[in-house]
Coordinates of C-alpha atoms in Angstrom, one line a residue:
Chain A
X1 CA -29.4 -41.3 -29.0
X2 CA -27.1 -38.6 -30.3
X3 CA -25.3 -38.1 -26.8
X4 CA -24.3 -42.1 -26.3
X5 CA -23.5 -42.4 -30.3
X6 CA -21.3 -39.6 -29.6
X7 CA -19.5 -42.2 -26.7
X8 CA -19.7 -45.0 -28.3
X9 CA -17.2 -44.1 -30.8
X10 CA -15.1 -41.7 -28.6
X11 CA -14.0 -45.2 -27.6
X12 CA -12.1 -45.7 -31.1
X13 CA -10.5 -42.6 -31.3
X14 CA -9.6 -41.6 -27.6
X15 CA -6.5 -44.4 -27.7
X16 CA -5.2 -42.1 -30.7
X17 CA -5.9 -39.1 -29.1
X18 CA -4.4 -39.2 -26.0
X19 CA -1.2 -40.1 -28.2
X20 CA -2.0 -36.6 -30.2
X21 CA -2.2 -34.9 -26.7
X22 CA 0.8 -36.4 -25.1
X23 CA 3.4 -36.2 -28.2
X24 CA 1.4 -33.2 -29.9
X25 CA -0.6 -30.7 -28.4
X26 CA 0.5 -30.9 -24.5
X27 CA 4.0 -30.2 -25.2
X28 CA 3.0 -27.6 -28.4
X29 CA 1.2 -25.5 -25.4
X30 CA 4.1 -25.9 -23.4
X31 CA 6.2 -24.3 -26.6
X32 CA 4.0 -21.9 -26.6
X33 CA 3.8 -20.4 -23.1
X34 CA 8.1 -21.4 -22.8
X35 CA 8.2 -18.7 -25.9
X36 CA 6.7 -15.7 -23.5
X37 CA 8.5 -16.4 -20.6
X38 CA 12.3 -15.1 -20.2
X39 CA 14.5 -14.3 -17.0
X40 CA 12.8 -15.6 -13.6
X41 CA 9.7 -16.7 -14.9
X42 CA 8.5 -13.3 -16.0
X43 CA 6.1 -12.6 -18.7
X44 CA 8.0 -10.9 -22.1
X45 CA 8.4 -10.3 -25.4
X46 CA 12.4 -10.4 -25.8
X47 CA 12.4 -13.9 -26.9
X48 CA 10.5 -12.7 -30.1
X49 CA 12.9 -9.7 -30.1
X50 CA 16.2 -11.8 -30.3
X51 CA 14.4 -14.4 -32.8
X52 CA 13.5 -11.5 -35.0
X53 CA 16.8 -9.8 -35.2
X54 CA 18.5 -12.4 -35.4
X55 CA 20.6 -12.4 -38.9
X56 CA 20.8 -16.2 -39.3
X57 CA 16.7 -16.7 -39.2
X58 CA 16.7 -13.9 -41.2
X59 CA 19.1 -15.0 -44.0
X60 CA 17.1 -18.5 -43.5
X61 CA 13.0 -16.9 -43.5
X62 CA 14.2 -14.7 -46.8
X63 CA 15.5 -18.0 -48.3
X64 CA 12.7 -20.4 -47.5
X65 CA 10.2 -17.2 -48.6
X66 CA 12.1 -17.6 -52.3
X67 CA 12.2 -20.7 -52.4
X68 CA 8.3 -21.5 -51.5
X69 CA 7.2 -19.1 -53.9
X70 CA 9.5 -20.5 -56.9
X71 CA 9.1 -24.1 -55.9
X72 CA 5.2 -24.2 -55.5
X73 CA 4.4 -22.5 -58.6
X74 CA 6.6 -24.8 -60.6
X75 CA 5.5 -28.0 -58.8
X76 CA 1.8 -26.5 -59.2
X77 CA 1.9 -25.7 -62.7
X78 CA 4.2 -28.9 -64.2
X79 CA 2.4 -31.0 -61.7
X80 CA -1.1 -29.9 -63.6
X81 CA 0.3 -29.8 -67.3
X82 CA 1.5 -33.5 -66.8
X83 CA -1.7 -34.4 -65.0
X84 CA -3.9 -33.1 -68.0
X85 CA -1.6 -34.9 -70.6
X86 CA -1.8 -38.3 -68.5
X87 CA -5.7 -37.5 -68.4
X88 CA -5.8 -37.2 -72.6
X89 CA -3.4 -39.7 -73.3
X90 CA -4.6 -42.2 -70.4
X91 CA -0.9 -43.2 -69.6
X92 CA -1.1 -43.9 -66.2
X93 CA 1.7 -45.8 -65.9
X94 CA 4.2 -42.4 -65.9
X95 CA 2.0 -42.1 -62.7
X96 CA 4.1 -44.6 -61.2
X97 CA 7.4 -43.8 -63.0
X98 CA 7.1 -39.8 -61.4
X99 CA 6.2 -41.7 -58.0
X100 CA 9.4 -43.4 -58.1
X101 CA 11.6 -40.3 -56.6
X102 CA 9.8 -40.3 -53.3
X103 CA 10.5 -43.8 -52.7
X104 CA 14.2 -43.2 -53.0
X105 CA 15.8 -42.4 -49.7
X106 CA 17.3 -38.3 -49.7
X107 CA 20.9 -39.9 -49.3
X108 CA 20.9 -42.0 -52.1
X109 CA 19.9 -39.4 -54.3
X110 CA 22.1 -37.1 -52.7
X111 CA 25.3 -39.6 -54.1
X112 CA 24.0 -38.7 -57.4
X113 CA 23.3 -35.1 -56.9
X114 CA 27.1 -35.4 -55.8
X115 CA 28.3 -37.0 -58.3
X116 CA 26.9 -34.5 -61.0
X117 CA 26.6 -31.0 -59.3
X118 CA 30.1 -31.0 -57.4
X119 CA 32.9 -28.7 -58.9
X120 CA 34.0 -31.7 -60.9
X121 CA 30.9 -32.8 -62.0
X122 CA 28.8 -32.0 -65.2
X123 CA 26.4 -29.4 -63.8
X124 CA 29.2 -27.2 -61.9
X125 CA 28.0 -23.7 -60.8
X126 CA 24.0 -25.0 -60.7
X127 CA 23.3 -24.4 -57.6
X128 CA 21.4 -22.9 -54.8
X129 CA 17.9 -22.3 -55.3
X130 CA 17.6 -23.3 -58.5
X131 CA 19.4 -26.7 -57.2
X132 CA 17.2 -27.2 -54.5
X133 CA 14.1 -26.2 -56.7
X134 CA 14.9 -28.8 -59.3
X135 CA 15.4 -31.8 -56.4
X136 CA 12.1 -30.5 -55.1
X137 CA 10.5 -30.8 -58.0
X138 CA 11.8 -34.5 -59.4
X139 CA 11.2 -35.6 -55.6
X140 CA 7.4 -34.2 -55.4
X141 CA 5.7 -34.0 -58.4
X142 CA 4.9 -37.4 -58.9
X143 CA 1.9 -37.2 -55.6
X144 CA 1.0 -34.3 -57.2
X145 CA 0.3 -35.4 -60.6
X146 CA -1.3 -38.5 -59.4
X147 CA -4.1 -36.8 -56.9
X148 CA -4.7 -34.4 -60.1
X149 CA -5.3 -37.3 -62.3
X150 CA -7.7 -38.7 -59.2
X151 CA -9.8 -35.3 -59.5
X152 CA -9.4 -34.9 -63.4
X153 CA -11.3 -38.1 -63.7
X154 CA -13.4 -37.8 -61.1
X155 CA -14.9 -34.7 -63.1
X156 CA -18.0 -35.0 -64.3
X157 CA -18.0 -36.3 -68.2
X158 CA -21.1 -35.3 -69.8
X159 CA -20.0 -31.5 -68.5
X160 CA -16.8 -31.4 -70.4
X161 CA -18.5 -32.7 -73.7
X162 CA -21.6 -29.9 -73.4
X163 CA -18.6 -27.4 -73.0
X164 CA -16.8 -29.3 -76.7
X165 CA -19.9 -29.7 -78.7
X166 CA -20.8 -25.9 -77.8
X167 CA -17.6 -25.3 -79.4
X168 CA -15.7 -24.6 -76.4
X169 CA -11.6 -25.1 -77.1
X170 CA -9.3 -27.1 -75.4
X171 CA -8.0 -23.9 -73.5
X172 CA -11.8 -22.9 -72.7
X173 CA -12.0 -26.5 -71.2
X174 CA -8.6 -26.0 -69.2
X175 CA -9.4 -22.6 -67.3
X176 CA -13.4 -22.1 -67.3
X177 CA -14.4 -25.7 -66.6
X178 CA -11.4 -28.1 -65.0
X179 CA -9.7 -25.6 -63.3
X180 CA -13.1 -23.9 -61.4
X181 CA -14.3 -27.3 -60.9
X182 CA -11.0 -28.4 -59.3
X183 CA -10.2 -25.7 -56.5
X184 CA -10.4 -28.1 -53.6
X185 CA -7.8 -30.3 -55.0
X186 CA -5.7 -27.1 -55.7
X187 CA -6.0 -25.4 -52.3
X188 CA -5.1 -29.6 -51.0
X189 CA -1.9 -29.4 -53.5
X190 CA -0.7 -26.0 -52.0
X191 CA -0.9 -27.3 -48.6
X192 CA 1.2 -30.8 -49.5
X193 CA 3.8 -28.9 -51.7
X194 CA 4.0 -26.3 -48.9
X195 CA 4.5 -29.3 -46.6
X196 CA 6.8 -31.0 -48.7
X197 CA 9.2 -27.9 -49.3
X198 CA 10.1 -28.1 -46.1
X199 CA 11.5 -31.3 -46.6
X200 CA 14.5 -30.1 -48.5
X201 CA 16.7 -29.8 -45.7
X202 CA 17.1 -33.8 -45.7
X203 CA 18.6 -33.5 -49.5
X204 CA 20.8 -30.0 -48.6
X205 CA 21.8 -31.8 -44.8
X206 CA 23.3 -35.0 -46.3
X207 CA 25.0 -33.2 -49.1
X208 CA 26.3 -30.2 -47.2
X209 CA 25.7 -31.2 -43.4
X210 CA 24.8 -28.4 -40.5
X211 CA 26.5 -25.3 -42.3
X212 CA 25.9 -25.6 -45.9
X213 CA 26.3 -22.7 -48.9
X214 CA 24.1 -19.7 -47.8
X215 CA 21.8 -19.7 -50.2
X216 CA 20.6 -22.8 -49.2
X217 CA 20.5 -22.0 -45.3
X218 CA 17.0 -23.4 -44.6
X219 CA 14.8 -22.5 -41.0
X220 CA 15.5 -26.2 -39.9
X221 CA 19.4 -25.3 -40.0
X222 CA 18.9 -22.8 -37.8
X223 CA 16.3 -24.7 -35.9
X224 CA 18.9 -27.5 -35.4
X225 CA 21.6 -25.3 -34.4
X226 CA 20.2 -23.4 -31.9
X227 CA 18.7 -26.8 -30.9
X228 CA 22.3 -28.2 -30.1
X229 CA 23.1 -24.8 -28.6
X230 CA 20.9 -25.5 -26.3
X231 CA 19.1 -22.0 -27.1
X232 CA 15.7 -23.0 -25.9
X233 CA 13.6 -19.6 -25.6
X234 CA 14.7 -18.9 -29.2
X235 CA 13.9 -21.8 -30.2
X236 CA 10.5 -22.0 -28.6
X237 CA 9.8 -18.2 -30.0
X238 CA 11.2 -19.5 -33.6
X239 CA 8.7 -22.5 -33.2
X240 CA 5.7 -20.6 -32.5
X241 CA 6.2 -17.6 -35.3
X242 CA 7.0 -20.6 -38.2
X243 CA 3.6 -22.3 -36.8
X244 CA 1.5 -18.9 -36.8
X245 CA 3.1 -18.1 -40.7
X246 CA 1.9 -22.0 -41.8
X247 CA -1.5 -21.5 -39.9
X248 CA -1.8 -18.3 -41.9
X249 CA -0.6 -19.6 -45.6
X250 CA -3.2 -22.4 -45.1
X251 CA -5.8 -20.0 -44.7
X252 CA -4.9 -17.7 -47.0
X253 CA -4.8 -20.7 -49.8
X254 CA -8.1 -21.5 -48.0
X255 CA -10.1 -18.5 -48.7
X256 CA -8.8 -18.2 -52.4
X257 CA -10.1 -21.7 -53.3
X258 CA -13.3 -21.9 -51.1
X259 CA -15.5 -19.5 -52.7
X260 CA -16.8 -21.7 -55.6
X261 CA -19.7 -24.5 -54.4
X262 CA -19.3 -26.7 -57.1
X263 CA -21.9 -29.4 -57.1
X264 CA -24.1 -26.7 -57.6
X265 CA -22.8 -25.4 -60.6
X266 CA -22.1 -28.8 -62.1
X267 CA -26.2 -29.5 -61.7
X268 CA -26.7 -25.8 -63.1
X269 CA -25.0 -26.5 -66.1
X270 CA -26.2 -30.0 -66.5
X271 CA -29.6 -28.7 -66.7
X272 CA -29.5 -26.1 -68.7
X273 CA -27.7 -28.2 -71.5
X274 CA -30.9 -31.1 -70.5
X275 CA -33.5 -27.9 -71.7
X276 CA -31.6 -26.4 -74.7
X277 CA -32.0 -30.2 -76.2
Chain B
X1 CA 31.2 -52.1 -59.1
X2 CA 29.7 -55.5 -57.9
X3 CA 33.0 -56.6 -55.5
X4 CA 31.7 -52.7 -54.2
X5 CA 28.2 -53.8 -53.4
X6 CA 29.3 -57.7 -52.1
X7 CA 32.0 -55.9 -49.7
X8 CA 28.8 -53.4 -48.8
X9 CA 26.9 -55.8 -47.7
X10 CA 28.4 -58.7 -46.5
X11 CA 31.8 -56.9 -45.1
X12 CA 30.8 -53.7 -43.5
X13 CA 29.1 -54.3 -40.7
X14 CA 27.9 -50.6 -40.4
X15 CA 25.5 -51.1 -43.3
X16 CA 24.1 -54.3 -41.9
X17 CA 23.6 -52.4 -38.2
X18 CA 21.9 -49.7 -40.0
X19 CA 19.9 -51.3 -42.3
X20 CA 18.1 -53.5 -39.7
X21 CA 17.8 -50.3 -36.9
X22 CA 15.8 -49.0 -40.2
X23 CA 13.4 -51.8 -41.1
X24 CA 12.6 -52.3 -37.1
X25 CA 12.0 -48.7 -36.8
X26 CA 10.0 -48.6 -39.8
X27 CA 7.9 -51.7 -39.6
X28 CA 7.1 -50.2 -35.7
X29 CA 5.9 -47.2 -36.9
X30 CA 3.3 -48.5 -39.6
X31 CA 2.0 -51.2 -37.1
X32 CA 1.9 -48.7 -34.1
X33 CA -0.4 -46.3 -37.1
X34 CA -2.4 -49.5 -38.2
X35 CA -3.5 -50.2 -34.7
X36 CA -4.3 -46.7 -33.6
X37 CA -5.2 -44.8 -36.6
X38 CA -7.7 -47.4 -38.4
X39 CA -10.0 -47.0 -35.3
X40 CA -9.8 -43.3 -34.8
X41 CA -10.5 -42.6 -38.2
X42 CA -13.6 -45.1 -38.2
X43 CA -14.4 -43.1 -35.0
X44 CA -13.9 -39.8 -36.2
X45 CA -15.5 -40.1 -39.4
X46 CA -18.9 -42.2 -38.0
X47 CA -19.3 -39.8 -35.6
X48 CA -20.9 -37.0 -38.1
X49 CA -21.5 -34.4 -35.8
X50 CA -19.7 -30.7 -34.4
X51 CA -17.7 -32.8 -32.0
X52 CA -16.3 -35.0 -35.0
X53 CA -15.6 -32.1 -37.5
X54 CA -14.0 -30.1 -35.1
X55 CA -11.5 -33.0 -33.9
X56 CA -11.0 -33.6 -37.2
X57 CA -9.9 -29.9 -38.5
X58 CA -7.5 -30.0 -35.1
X59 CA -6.0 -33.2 -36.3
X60 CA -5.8 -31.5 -40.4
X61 CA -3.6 -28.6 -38.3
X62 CA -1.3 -30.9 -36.6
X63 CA -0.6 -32.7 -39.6
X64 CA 0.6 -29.8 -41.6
X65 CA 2.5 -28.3 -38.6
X66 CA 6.3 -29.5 -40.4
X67 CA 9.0 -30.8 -38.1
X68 CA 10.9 -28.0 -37.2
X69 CA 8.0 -26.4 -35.4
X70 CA 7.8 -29.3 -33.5
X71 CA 10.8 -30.3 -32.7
X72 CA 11.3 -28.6 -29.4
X73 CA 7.7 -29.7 -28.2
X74 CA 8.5 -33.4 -28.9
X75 CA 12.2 -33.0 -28.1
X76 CA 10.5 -32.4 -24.5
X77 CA 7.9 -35.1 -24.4
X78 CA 10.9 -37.2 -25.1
X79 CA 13.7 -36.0 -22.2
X80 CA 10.3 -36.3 -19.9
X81 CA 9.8 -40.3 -20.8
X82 CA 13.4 -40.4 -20.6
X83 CA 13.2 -42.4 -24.3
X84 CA 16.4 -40.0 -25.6
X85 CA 18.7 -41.7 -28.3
X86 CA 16.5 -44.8 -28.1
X87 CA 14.1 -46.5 -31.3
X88 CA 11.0 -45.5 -29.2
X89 CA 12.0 -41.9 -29.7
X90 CA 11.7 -42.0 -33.1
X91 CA 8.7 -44.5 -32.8
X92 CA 6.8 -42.9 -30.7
X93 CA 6.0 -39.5 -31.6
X94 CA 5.1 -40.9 -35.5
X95 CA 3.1 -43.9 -34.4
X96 CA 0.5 -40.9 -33.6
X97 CA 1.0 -39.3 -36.2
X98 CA -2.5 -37.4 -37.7
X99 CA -1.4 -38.3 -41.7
X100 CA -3.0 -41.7 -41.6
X101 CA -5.8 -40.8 -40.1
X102 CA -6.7 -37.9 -42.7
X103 CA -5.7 -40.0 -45.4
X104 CA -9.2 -42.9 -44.0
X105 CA -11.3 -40.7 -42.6
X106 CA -12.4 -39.7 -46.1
X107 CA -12.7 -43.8 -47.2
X108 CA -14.8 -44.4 -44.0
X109 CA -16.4 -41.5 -43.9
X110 CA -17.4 -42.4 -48.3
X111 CA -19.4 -45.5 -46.9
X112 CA -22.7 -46.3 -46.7
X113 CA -25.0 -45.4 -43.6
X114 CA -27.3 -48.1 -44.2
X115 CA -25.1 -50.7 -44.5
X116 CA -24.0 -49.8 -41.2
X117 CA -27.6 -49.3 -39.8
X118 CA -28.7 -52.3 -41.0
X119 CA -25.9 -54.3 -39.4
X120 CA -26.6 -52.8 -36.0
X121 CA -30.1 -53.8 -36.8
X122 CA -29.0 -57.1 -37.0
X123 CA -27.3 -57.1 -33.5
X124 CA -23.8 -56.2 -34.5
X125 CA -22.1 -54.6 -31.5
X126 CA -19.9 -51.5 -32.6
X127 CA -17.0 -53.3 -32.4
X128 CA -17.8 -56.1 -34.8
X129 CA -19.4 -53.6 -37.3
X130 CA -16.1 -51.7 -37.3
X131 CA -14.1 -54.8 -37.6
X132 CA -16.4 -56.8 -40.5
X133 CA -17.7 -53.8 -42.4
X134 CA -15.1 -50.9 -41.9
X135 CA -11.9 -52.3 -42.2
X136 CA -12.4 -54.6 -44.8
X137 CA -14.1 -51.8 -47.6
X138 CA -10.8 -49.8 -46.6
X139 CA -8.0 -52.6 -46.9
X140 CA -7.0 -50.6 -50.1
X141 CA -6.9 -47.0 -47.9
X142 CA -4.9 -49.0 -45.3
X143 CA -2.2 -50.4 -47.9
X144 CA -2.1 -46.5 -49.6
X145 CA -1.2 -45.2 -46.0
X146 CA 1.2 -47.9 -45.1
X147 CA 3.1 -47.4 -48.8
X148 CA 3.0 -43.9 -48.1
X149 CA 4.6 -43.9 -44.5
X150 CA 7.3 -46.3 -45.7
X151 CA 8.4 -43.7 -48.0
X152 CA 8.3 -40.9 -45.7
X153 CA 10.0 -42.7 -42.5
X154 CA 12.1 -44.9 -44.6
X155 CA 13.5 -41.5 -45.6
X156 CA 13.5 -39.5 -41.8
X157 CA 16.5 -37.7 -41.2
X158 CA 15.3 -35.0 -39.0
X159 CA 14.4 -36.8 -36.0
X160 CA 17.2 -39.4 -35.8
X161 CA 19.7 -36.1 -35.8
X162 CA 18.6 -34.8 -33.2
X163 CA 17.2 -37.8 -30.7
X164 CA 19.9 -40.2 -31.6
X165 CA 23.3 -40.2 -30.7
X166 CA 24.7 -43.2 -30.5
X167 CA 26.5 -44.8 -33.6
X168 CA 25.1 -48.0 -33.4
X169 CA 21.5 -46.8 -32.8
X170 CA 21.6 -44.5 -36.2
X171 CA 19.4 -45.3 -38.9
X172 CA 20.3 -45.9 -42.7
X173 CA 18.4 -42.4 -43.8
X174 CA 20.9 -40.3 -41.7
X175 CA 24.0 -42.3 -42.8
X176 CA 25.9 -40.0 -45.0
X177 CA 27.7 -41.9 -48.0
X178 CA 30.7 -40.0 -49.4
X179 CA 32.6 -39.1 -46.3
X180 CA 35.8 -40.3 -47.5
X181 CA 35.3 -39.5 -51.7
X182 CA 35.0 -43.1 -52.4
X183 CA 32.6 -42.5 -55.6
X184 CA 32.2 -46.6 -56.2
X185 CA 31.3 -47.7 -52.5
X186 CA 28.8 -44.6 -52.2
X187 CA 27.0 -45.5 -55.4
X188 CA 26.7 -49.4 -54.5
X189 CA 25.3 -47.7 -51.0
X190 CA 22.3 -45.8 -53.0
X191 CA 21.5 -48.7 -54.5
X192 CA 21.4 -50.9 -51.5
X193 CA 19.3 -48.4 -49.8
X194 CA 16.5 -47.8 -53.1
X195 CA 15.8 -51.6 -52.8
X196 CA 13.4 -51.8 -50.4
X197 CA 11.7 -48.4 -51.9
X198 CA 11.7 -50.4 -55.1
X199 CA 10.0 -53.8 -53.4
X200 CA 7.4 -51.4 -51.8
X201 CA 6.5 -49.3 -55.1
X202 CA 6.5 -52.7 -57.4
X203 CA 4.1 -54.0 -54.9
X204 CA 1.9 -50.6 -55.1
X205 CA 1.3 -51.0 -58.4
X206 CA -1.6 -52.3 -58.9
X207 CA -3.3 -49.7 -56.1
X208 CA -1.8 -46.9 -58.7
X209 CA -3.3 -48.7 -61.8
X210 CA -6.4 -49.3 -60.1
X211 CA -6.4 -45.3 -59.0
X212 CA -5.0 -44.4 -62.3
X213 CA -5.6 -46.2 -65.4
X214 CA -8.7 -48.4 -64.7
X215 CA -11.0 -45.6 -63.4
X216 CA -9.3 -42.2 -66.1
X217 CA -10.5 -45.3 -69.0
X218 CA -13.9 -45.6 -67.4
X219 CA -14.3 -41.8 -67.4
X220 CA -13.5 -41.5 -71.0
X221 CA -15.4 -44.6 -72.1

């Protein structure tokens, strides 16, 4: 029974799948064994070498680092305060107002950032990282705020009034009950936003095109370039260490947010408030 | 301001060349995704064994891989089909895209067991079950993942600068507005271009009312 249920639906996803393996994972293993091989097909580290010291990926690593760390806390943080304000004041039409942003194509947005952050313009001198940060965040935080309202509400009710009428604060509420309860959404936030961030180059390309101000040098600038320099064995090298340093962020935000099994606790807590009555 | 927007659209025929290449591209995309995704996520998410949850982690990885790892990987696929500065180059790679496919496996994978075991019961071959019980509980899953992809290819720019080269073949996301400092015909191009991000979010709103409002109001009732 289990074997032919298992066939019976490979049938639905094998048209997708061979799709994933020809325009995905194929060609990723292909990156992958291009980035060891140099000169005459020999086996060898020098592509990673030459990646590594080279100063432009450098310059570009140290600014996407800064930028990830500033960015994702700020969207994390705002993203959550809005969320829990939305939750108490059940507005959720801002929901759709902060979803607006993403709809609006990086270009068009980019004429206003143009017309207000040039040297002419009102905001003069504001930029760099704190530029790109603050486009990252009006861009973004809409999808955050609206999968935190999802998991706000979908929080179990009777749990957060036990925790009031025991004289629990709002703050208590905040960071001993919402926030342990709501990990999994967390460590699925870090992942979008970390997703997301890389999606700044679209706003700093159309304002600023292939070479733009070196603060905001980004890895896909040097991606591109090296791309249209035909550099492949850097590039393939460049591909497979920016893969191995996402693979290892997701895990790491994995293992900080898994710990907790929280069904469980919710039932603990349920009960125990079912006896004291 | 409005003899800006009229010239825009009715006189330069660059905007009209790249609006359309956009919508076709688009529109391709989501209906490639509809037609390959809804089933593998159905599949993947009935299948509720090792098999299943390990395809499924595999697919989570390639969908948070960002573009510039894979550039070079699909840059080769490409130059192999010889599809280079063509639409299908930018169709392609995205109409298998994993995103979709996360985004229903957790509505399918939500429903009922024995509503699915007692239509089999009934005689319902796989097929039908998929097709009369599965897509229907998930229309509103479906609509979320088309509104979301609209936003996201409506918006590519990666892709078409690097696989397209020809001027006619661009798309509207890659067009860069303030070349030549004209301030007024730049700012009748951004809103041109938010107005079918506008159509697509009006049309979203009840899904974000019925994911907001409705159901944080029944929690607090």
């Amino acid at each position: 029974m289990s074997k032919r249920r298992k066939i019976r639906y490979f049938r639905f996803i094998l048209p997708q799948f061979i799709g994933v393996l020809v325009f995905m994972i194929i060609p990723l293993g292909n990156v992958f064994r291009r980035s060891f091989t140099g000169m005459g097909n020999r086996l060898t580290l020098q592509n990673y070498r030459n990646v590594l010291e080279n100063k432009s990926f450098k310059l570009a690593l140290a600014n996407n680092i800064t930028f990830d760390l500033i960015g994702i806390a700020m969207i994390m943080v705002l993203s959550f305060v809005i969320a829990y304000l939305i939750y108490r004041r059940r507005n959720a039409r801002l929901i759709l107002v902060l979803m607006f942003p993403m709809a609006v194509p990086s270009n068009a947005s980019a004429v206003v950032w143009n017309l207000l952050f040039r040297n002419t313009g009102m905001f003069k001198g504001f930029s760099g990282i704190l530029f790109i940060t603050f486009v990252y965040l009006w861009k973004y935080i809409g999808i955050n705020v609206l999968l935190w309202c999802i998991s706000l509400k979908n929080l179990s009710h009777e749990m957060i009034e036990a925790a009031a009428l025991d004289g629990a604060d709002r703050y208590d509420i905040i960071f001993k009950i919402m926030l342990p309860n709501l990990k999994k959404t967390a460590f699925i936030l870090g992942i979008l936003s970390f997703v997301n961030s890389f999606k700044i180059f679209r706003e700093i390309y159309t304002l600023q095109g292939s070479y733009p101000d070196s603060h905001m040098y980004m890895i896909q600038h040097v991606f591109n370039n090296w791309f249209s320099a035909l550099d492949i064995s850097k590039l393939a090298a460049g591909s497979v260490l920016v893969i191995l340093s996402v693979l290892m962020v997701s895990l790491l935000a994995l293992l900080l947010t898994a710990e907790i099994n929280q069904p469980v606790k919710e039932k603990k807590l349920f009960k125990t408030e079912k006896m004291a009555k | 301001m409005i003899k800006e927007l009229i010239k825009l659209i009715f006189i330069t025929p660059e905007y009209y060349v790249l609006f359309w290449n956009s919508m076709k591209v688009v529109f391709a995309i989501i209906l490639g995704q509809v037609c390959f995704a809804v089933p593998c996520a159905w599949g993947l998410s009935q299948m509720k064994n090792k098999v299943g949850s390990v395809l499924f982690v595999l697919y989570i990885i390639c969908m948070i891989l960002p573009f510039q790892c894979t550039m070079l990987a699909q840059y080769m696929v490409i130059n192999e089909l010889h599809i280079l500065d063509t639409h299908w180059s930018l169709i392609l790679p995205l109409v298998f895209s994993t995103f979709p496919v996360f985004i229903l496996y957790d509505t399918f994978y939500k429903l009922e067991d024995e509503m699915i075991e007692a239509a089999r019961l009934d005689g319902a071959g796989e097929f039908q079950i998929f097709l009369h019980i599965g897509v229907p509980l998930a229309v509103k899953s479906i609509a979320a993942s088309a509104a979301l992809g609209f936003f996201e290819y409506w918006n590519m720019v990666e892709q078409p600068i690097l696989f397209i080269t020809t001027k006619t073949k661009m798309v509207l996301s890659e067009f860069v507005p303030f070349s030549n400092g004209r301030d007024q015909a730049a700012v009748a191009f951004a809103i041109m271009s938010i107005v079918p991000a506008v159509i697509i979010v009006a049309s979203c709103r009840e899904l974000i009312d019925y994911m907001g409002e409705d159901e944080i109001e029944k929690g607090n009732s």
